[in-house]
PDB file of C-alpha atoms in Angstrom:
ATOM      1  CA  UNK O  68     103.120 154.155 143.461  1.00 88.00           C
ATOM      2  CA  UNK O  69      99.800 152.903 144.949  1.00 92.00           C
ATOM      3  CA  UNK O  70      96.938 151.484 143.150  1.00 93.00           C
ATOM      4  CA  UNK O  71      93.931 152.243 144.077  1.00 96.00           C
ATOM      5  CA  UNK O  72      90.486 149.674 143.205  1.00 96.00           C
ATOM      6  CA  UNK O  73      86.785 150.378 143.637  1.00 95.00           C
ATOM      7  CA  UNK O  74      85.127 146.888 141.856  1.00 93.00           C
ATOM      8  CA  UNK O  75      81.494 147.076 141.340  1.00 85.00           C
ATOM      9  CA  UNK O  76      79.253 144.471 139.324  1.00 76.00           C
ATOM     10  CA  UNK O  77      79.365 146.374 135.991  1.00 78.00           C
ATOM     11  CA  UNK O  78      83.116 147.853 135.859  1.00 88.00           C
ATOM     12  CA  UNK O  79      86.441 148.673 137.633  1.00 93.00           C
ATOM     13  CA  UNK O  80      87.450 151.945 138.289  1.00 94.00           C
ATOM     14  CA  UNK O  81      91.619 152.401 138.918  1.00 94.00           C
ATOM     15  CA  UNK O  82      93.928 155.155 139.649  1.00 93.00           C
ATOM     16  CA  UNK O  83      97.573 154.948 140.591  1.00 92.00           C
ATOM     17  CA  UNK O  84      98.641 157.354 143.079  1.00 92.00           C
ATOM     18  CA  UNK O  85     101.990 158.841 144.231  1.00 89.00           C
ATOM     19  CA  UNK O  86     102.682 157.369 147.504  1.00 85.00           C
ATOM     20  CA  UNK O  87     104.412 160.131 149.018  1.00 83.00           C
ATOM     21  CA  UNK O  88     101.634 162.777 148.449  1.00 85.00           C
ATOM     22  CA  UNK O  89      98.634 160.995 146.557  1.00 86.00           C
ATOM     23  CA  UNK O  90      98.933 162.362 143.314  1.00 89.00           C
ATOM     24  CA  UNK O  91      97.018 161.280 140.700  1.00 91.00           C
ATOM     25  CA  UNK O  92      99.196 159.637 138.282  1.00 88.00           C
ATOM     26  CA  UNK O  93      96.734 157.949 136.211  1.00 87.00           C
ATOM     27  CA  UNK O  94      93.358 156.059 136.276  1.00 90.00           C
ATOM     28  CA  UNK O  95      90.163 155.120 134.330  1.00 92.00           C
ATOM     29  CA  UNK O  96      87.777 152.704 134.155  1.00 93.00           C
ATOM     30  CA  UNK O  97      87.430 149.306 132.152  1.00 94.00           C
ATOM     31  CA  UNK O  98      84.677 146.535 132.082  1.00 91.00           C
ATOM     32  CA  UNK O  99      87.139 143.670 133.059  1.00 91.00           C
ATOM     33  CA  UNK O 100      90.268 142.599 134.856  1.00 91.00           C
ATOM     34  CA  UNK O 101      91.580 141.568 131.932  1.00 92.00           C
ATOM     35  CA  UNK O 102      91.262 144.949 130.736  1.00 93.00           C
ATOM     36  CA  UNK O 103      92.592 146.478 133.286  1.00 93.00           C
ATOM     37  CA  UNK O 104      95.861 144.685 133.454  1.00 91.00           C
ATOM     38  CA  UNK O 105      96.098 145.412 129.980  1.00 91.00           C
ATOM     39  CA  UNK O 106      95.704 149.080 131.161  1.00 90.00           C
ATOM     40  CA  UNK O 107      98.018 148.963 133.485  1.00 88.00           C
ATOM     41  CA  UNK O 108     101.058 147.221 132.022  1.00 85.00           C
ATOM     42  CA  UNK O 109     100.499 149.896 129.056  1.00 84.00           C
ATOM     43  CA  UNK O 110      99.858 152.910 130.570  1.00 73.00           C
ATOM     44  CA  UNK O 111     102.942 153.510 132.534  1.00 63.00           C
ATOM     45  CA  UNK O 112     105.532 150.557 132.461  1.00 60.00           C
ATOM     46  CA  UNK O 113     107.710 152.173 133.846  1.00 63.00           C
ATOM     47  CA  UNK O 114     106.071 152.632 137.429  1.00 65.00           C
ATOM     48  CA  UNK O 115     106.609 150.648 139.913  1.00 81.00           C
ATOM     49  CA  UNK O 116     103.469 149.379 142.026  1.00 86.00           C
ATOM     50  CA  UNK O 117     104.490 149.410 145.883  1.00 89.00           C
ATOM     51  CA  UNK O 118     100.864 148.495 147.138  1.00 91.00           C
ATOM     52  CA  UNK O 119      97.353 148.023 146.406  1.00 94.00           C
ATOM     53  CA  UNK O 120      94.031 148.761 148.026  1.00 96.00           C
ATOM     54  CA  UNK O 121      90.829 147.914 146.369  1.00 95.00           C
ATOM     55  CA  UNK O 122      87.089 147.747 147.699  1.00 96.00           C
ATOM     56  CA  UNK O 123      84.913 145.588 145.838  1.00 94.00           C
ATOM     57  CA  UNK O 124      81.441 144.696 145.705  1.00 89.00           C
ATOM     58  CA  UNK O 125      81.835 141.259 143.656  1.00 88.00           C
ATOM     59  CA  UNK O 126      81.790 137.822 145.061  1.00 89.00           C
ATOM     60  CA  UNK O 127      84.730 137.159 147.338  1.00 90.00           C
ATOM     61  CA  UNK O 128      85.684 134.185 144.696  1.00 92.00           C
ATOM     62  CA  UNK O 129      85.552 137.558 141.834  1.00 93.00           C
ATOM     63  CA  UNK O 130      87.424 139.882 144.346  1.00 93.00           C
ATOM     64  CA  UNK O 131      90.359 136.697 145.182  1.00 94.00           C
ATOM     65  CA  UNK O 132      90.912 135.968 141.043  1.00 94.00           C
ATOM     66  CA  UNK O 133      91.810 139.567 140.708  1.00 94.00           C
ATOM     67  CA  UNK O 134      93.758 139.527 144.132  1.00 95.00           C
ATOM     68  CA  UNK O 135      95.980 136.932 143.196  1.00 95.00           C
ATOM     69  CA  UNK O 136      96.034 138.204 139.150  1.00 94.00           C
ATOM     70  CA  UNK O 137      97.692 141.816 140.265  1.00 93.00           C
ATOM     71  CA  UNK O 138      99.939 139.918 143.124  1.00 92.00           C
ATOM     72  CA  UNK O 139     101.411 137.631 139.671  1.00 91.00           C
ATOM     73  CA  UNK O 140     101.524 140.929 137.379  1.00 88.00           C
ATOM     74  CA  UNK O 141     102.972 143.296 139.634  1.00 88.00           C
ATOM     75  CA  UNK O 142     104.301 141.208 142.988  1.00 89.00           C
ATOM     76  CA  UNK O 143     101.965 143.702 145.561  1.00 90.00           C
ATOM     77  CA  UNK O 144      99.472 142.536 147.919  1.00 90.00           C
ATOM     78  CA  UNK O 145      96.195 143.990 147.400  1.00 94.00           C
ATOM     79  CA  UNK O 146      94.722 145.003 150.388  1.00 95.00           C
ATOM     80  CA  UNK O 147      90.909 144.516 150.162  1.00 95.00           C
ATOM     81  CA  UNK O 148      88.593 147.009 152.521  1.00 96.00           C
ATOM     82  CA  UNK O 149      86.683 145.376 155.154  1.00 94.00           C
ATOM     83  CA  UNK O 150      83.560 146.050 156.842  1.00 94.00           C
ATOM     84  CA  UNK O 151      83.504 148.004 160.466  1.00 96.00           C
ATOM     85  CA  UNK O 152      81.189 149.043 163.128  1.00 97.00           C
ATOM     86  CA  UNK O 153      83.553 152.441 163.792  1.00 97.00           C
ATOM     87  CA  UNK O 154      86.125 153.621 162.021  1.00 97.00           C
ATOM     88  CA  UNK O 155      87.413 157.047 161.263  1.00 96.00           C
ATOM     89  CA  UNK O 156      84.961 159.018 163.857  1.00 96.00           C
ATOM     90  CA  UNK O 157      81.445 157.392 162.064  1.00 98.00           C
ATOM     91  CA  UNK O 158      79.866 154.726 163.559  1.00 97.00           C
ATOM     92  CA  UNK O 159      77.873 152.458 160.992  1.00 97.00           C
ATOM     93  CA  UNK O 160      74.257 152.821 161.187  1.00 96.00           C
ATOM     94  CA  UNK O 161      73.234 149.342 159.867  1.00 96.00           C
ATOM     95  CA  UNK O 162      71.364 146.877 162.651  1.00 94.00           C
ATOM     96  CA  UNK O 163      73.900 144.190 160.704  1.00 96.00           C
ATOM     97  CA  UNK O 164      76.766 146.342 159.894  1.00 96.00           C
ATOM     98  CA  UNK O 165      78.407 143.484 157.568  1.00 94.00           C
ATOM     99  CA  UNK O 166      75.748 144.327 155.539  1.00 94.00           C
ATOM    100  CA  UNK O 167      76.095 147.927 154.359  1.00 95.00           C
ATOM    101  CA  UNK O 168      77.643 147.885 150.608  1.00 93.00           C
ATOM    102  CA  UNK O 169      81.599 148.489 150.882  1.00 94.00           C
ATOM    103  CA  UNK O 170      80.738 151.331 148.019  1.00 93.00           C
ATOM    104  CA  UNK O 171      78.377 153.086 150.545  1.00 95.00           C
ATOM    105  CA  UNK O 172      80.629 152.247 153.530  1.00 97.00           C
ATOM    106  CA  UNK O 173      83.603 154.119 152.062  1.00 97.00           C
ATOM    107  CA  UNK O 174      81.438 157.044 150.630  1.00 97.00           C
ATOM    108  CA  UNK O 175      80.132 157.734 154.185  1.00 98.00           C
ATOM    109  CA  UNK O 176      83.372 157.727 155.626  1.00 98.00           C
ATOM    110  CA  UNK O 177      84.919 160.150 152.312  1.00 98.00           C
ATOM    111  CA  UNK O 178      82.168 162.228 153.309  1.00 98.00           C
ATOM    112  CA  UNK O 179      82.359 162.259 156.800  1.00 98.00           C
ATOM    113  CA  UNK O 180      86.230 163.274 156.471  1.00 98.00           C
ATOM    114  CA  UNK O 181      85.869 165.800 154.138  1.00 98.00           C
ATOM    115  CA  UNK O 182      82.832 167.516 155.656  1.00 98.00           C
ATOM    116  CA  UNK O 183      84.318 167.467 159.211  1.00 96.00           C
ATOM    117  CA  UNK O 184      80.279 167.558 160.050  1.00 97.00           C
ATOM    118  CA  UNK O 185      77.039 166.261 159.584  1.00 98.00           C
ATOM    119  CA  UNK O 186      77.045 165.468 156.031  1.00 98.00           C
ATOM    120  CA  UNK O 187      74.245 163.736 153.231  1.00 98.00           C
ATOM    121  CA  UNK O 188      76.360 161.677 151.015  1.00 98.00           C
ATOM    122  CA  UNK O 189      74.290 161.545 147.416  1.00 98.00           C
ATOM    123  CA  UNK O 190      75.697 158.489 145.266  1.00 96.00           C
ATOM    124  CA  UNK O 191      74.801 158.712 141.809  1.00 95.00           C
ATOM    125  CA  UNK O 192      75.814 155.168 139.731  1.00 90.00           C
ATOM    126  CA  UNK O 193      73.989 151.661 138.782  1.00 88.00           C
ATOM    127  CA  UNK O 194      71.766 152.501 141.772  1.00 92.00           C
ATOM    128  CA  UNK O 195      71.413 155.832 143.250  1.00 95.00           C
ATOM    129  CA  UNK O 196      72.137 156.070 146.946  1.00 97.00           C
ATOM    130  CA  UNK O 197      71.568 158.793 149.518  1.00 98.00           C
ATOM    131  CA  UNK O 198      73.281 158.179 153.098  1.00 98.00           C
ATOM    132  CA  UNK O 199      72.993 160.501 156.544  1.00 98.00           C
ATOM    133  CA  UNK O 200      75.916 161.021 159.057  1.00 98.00           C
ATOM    134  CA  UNK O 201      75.394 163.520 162.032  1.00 98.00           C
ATOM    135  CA  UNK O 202      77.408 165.828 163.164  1.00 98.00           C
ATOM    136  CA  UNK O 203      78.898 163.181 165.765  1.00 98.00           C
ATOM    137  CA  UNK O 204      79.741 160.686 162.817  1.00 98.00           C
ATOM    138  CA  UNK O 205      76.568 158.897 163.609  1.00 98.00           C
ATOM    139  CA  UNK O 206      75.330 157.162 160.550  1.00 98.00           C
ATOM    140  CA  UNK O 207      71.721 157.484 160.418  1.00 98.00           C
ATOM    141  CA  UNK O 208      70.872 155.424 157.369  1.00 97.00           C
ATOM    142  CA  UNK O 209      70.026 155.889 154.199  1.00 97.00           C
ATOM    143  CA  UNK O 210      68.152 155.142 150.542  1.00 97.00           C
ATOM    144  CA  UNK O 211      68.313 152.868 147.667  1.00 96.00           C
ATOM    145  CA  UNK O 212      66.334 153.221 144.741  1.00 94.00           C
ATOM    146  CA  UNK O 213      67.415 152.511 140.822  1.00 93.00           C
ATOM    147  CA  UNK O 214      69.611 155.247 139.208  1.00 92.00           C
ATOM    148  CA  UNK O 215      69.693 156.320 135.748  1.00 89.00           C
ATOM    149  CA  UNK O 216      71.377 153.059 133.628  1.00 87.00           C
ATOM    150  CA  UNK O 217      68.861 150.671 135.749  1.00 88.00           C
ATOM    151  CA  UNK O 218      66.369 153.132 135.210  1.00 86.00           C
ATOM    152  CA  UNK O 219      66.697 153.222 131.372  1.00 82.00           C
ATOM    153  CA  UNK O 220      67.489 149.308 130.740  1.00 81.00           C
ATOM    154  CA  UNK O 221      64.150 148.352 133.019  1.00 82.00           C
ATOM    155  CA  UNK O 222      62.244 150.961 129.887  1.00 78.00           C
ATOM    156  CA  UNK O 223      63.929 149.329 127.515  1.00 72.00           C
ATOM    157  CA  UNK O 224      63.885 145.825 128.978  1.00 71.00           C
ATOM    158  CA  UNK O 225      59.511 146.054 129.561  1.00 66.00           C
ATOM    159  CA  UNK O 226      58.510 148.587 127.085  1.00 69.00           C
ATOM    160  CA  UNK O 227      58.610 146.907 123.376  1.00 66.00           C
ATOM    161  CA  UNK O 228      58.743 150.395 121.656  1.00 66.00           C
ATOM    162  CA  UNK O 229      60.990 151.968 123.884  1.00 70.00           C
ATOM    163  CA  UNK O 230      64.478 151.036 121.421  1.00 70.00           C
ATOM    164  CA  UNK O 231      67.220 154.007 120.768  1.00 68.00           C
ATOM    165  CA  UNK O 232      71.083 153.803 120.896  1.00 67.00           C
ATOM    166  CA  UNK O 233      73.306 155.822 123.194  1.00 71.00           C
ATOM    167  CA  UNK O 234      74.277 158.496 120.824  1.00 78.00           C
ATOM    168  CA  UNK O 235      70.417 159.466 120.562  1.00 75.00           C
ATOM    169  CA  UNK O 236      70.608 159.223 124.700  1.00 74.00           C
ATOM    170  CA  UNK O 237      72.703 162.163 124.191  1.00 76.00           C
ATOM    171  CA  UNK O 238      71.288 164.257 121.828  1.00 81.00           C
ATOM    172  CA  UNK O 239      68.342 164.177 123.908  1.00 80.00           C
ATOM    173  CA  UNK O 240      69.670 165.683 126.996  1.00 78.00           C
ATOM    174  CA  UNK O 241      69.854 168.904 125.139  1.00 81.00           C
ATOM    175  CA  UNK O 242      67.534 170.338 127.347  1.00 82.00           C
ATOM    176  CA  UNK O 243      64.599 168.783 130.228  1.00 87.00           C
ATOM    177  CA  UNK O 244      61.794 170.168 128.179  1.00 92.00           C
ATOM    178  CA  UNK O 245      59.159 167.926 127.787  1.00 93.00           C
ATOM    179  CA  UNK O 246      60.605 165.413 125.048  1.00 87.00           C
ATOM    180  CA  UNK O 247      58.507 165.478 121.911  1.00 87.00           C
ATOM    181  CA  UNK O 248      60.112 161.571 120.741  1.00 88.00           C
ATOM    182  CA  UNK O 249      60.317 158.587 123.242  1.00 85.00           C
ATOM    183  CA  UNK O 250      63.970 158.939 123.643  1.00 86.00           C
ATOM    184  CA  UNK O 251      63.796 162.516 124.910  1.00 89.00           C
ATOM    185  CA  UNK O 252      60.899 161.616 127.031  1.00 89.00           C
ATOM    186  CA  UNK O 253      63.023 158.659 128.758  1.00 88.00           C
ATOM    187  CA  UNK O 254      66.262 160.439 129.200  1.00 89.00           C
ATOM    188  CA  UNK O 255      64.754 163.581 130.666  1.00 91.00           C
ATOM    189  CA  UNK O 256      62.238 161.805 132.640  1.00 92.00           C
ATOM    190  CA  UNK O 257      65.039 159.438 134.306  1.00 91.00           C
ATOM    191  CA  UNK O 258      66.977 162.436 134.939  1.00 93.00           C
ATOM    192  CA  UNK O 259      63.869 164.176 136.864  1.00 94.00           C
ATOM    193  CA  UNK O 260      63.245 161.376 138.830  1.00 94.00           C
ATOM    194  CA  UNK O 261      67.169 161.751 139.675  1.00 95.00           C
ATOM    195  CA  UNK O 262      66.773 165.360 141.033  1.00 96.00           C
ATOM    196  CA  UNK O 263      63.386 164.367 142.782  1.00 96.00           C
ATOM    197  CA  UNK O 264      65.178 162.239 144.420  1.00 97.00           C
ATOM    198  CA  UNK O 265      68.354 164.757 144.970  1.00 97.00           C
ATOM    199  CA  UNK O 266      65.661 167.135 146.350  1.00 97.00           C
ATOM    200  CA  UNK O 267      63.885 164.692 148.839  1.00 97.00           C
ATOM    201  CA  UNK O 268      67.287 164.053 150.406  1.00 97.00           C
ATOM    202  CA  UNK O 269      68.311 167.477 151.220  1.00 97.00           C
ATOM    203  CA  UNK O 270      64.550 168.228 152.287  1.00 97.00           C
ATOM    204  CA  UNK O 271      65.079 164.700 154.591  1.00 96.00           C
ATOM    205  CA  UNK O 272      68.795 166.677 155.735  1.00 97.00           C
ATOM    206  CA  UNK O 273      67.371 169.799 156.468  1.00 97.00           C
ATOM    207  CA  UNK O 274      64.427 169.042 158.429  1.00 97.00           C
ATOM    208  CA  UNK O 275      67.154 167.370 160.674  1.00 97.00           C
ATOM    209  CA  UNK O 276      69.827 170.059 160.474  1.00 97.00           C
ATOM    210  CA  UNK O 277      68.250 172.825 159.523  1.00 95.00           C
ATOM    211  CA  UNK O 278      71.233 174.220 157.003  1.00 93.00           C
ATOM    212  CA  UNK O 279      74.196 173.512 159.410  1.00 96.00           C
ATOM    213  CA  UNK O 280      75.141 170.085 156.673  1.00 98.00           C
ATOM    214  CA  UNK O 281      76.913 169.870 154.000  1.00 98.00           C
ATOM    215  CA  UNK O 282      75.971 167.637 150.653  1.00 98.00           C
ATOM    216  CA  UNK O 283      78.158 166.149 148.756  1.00 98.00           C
ATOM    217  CA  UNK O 284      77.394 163.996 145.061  1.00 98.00           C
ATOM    218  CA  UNK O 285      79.085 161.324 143.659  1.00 96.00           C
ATOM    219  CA  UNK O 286      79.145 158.242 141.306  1.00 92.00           C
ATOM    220  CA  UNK O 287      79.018 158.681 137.258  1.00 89.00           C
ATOM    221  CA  UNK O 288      75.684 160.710 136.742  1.00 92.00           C
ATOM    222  CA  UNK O 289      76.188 163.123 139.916  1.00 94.00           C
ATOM    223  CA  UNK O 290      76.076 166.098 137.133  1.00 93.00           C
ATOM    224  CA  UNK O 291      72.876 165.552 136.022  1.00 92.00           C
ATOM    225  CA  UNK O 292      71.978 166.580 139.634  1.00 93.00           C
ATOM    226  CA  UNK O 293      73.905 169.502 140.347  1.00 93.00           C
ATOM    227  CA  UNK O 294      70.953 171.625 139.394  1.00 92.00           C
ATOM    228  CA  UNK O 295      69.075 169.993 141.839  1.00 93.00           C
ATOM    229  CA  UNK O 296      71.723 170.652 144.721  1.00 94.00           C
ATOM    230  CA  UNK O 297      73.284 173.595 143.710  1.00 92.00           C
ATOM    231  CA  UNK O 298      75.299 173.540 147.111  1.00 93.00           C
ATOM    232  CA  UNK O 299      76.675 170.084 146.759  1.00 96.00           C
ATOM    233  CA  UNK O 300      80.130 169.672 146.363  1.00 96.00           C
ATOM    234  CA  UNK O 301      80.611 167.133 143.927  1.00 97.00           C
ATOM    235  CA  UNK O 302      83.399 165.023 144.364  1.00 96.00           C
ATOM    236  CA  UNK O 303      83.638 161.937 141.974  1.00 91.00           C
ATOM    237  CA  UNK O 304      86.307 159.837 144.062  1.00 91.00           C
ATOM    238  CA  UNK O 305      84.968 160.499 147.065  1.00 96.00           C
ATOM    239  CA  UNK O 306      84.823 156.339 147.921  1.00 96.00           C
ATOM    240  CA  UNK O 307      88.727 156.160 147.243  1.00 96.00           C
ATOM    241  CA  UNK O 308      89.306 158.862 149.960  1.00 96.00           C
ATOM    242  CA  UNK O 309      87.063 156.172 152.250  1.00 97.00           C
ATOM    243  CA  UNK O 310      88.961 153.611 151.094  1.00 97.00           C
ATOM    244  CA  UNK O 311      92.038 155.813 152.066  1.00 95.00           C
ATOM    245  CA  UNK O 312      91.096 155.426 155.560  1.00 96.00           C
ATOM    246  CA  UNK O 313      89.918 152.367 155.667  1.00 96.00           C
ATOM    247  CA  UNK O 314      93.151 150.785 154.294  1.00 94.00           C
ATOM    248  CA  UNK O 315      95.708 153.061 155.526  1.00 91.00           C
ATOM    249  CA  UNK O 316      99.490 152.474 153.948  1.00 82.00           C
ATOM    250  CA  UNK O 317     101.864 153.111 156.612  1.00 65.00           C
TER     251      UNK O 317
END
């Protein structure tokens, strides 16, 4: 079995894959890597771990401690995705290519893969992220701005009266009528601003490419922007099919 790693600054998403045909054999995510060695020793002890491949976004002191934790626990070497100016037909767009996010990096090249064309990768987390790769794997570039959790806690964080828990966060996204409490009026107007953004990207895609792209979402919150792309494929582990390529298992 492989395990599979995408570390970002807030939590750990895993899956363990068959290594003959990569079939999901479990996963999740969990806030720590304590908790996810607790995970994995419980979920299936009786699997045996043949590799590892992980991208991470932490501190390369962060990404080592967990490195050498899974390498005690389960006696694999982790094999950590690097950055690249071309790899699997895209060549990075960055003027510092080091610097492109691992997250996006494997995204673009997920996307890239699956869409066999030019592509607009939509990343919907912590941050949402939009990326561009023509049709001759020519990454373009792309967008940053704050998605819907660093939308909500900068609200909450500036705006005294702006207090609710996450089960009201829920209730309220009922509907995108204009919200009649300041709950409702927060969650649907964060999700707005997520489809605004949604729709500037495939405007940005199609004045380049006319319709001949295709779009794909990803990350937690892609859903709440499917009505905003109703031709996206969404496609929720679309950086572990980067990471895939980037960190091949022969």
């Amino acid at each position: 079995m492989i395990l599979e790693l995408d570390c970002g600054n807030s939590f750990i998403k895993w899956r363990v894959i068959a290594a003959a045909d990569a079939t999901i054999i479990n996963g999740g995510i969990v806030d720590s890597d304590e908790q996810l060695l607790q995970a994995l020793a419980t979920s299936h002890p009786e699997v045996q771990l043949v590799a590892c491949r992980m991208v991470s976004v932490r501190s390369e002191e962060e990404t080592a401690v967990l490195s050498a934790a899974l390498r005690e626990a389960f006696a694999v070497e982790v094999q950590v995705a690097a950055p690249a100016k071309i790899l699997a037909g895209v060549r990075n767009g960055y003027e510092d290519y080091q610097r492109l996010g691992m997250d996006r990096w494997l995204a673009i090249l997920g996307g890239f893969h699956l869409a066999g064309r030019a592509c607009l990768i939509i990343d919907f987390g912590t941050a949402a992220k939009a990326d561009f790769v023509a049709a001759d794997g020519e990454h373009l570039g792309g967008y940053i701005c704050p998605g819907m959790p660093l939308m909500r806690s900068q609200l909450r964080t500036h705006t005294r009266r702006i207090r609710y828990d996450d089960a009201s966060a829920e209730r309220a996204m009922v509907s995108l009528a204009p919200g009649t409490s300041t709950v409702e009026a927060v969650e649907r107007g964060c999700v707005m601003m997520l489809q605004g953004f949604a729709r500037s990207q495939i405007d940005q895609a199609t004045a380049l490419w006319r319709e001949d792209f295709t779009v794909f979402l990803t990350g937690g919150d892609a859903p709440l922007a499917k009505s905003a792309a109703p031709q996206a494929r969404i496609v929720p582990d679309l950086v572990f099919v980067g990471l895939a390529l980037a960190c091949p298992m022969h």
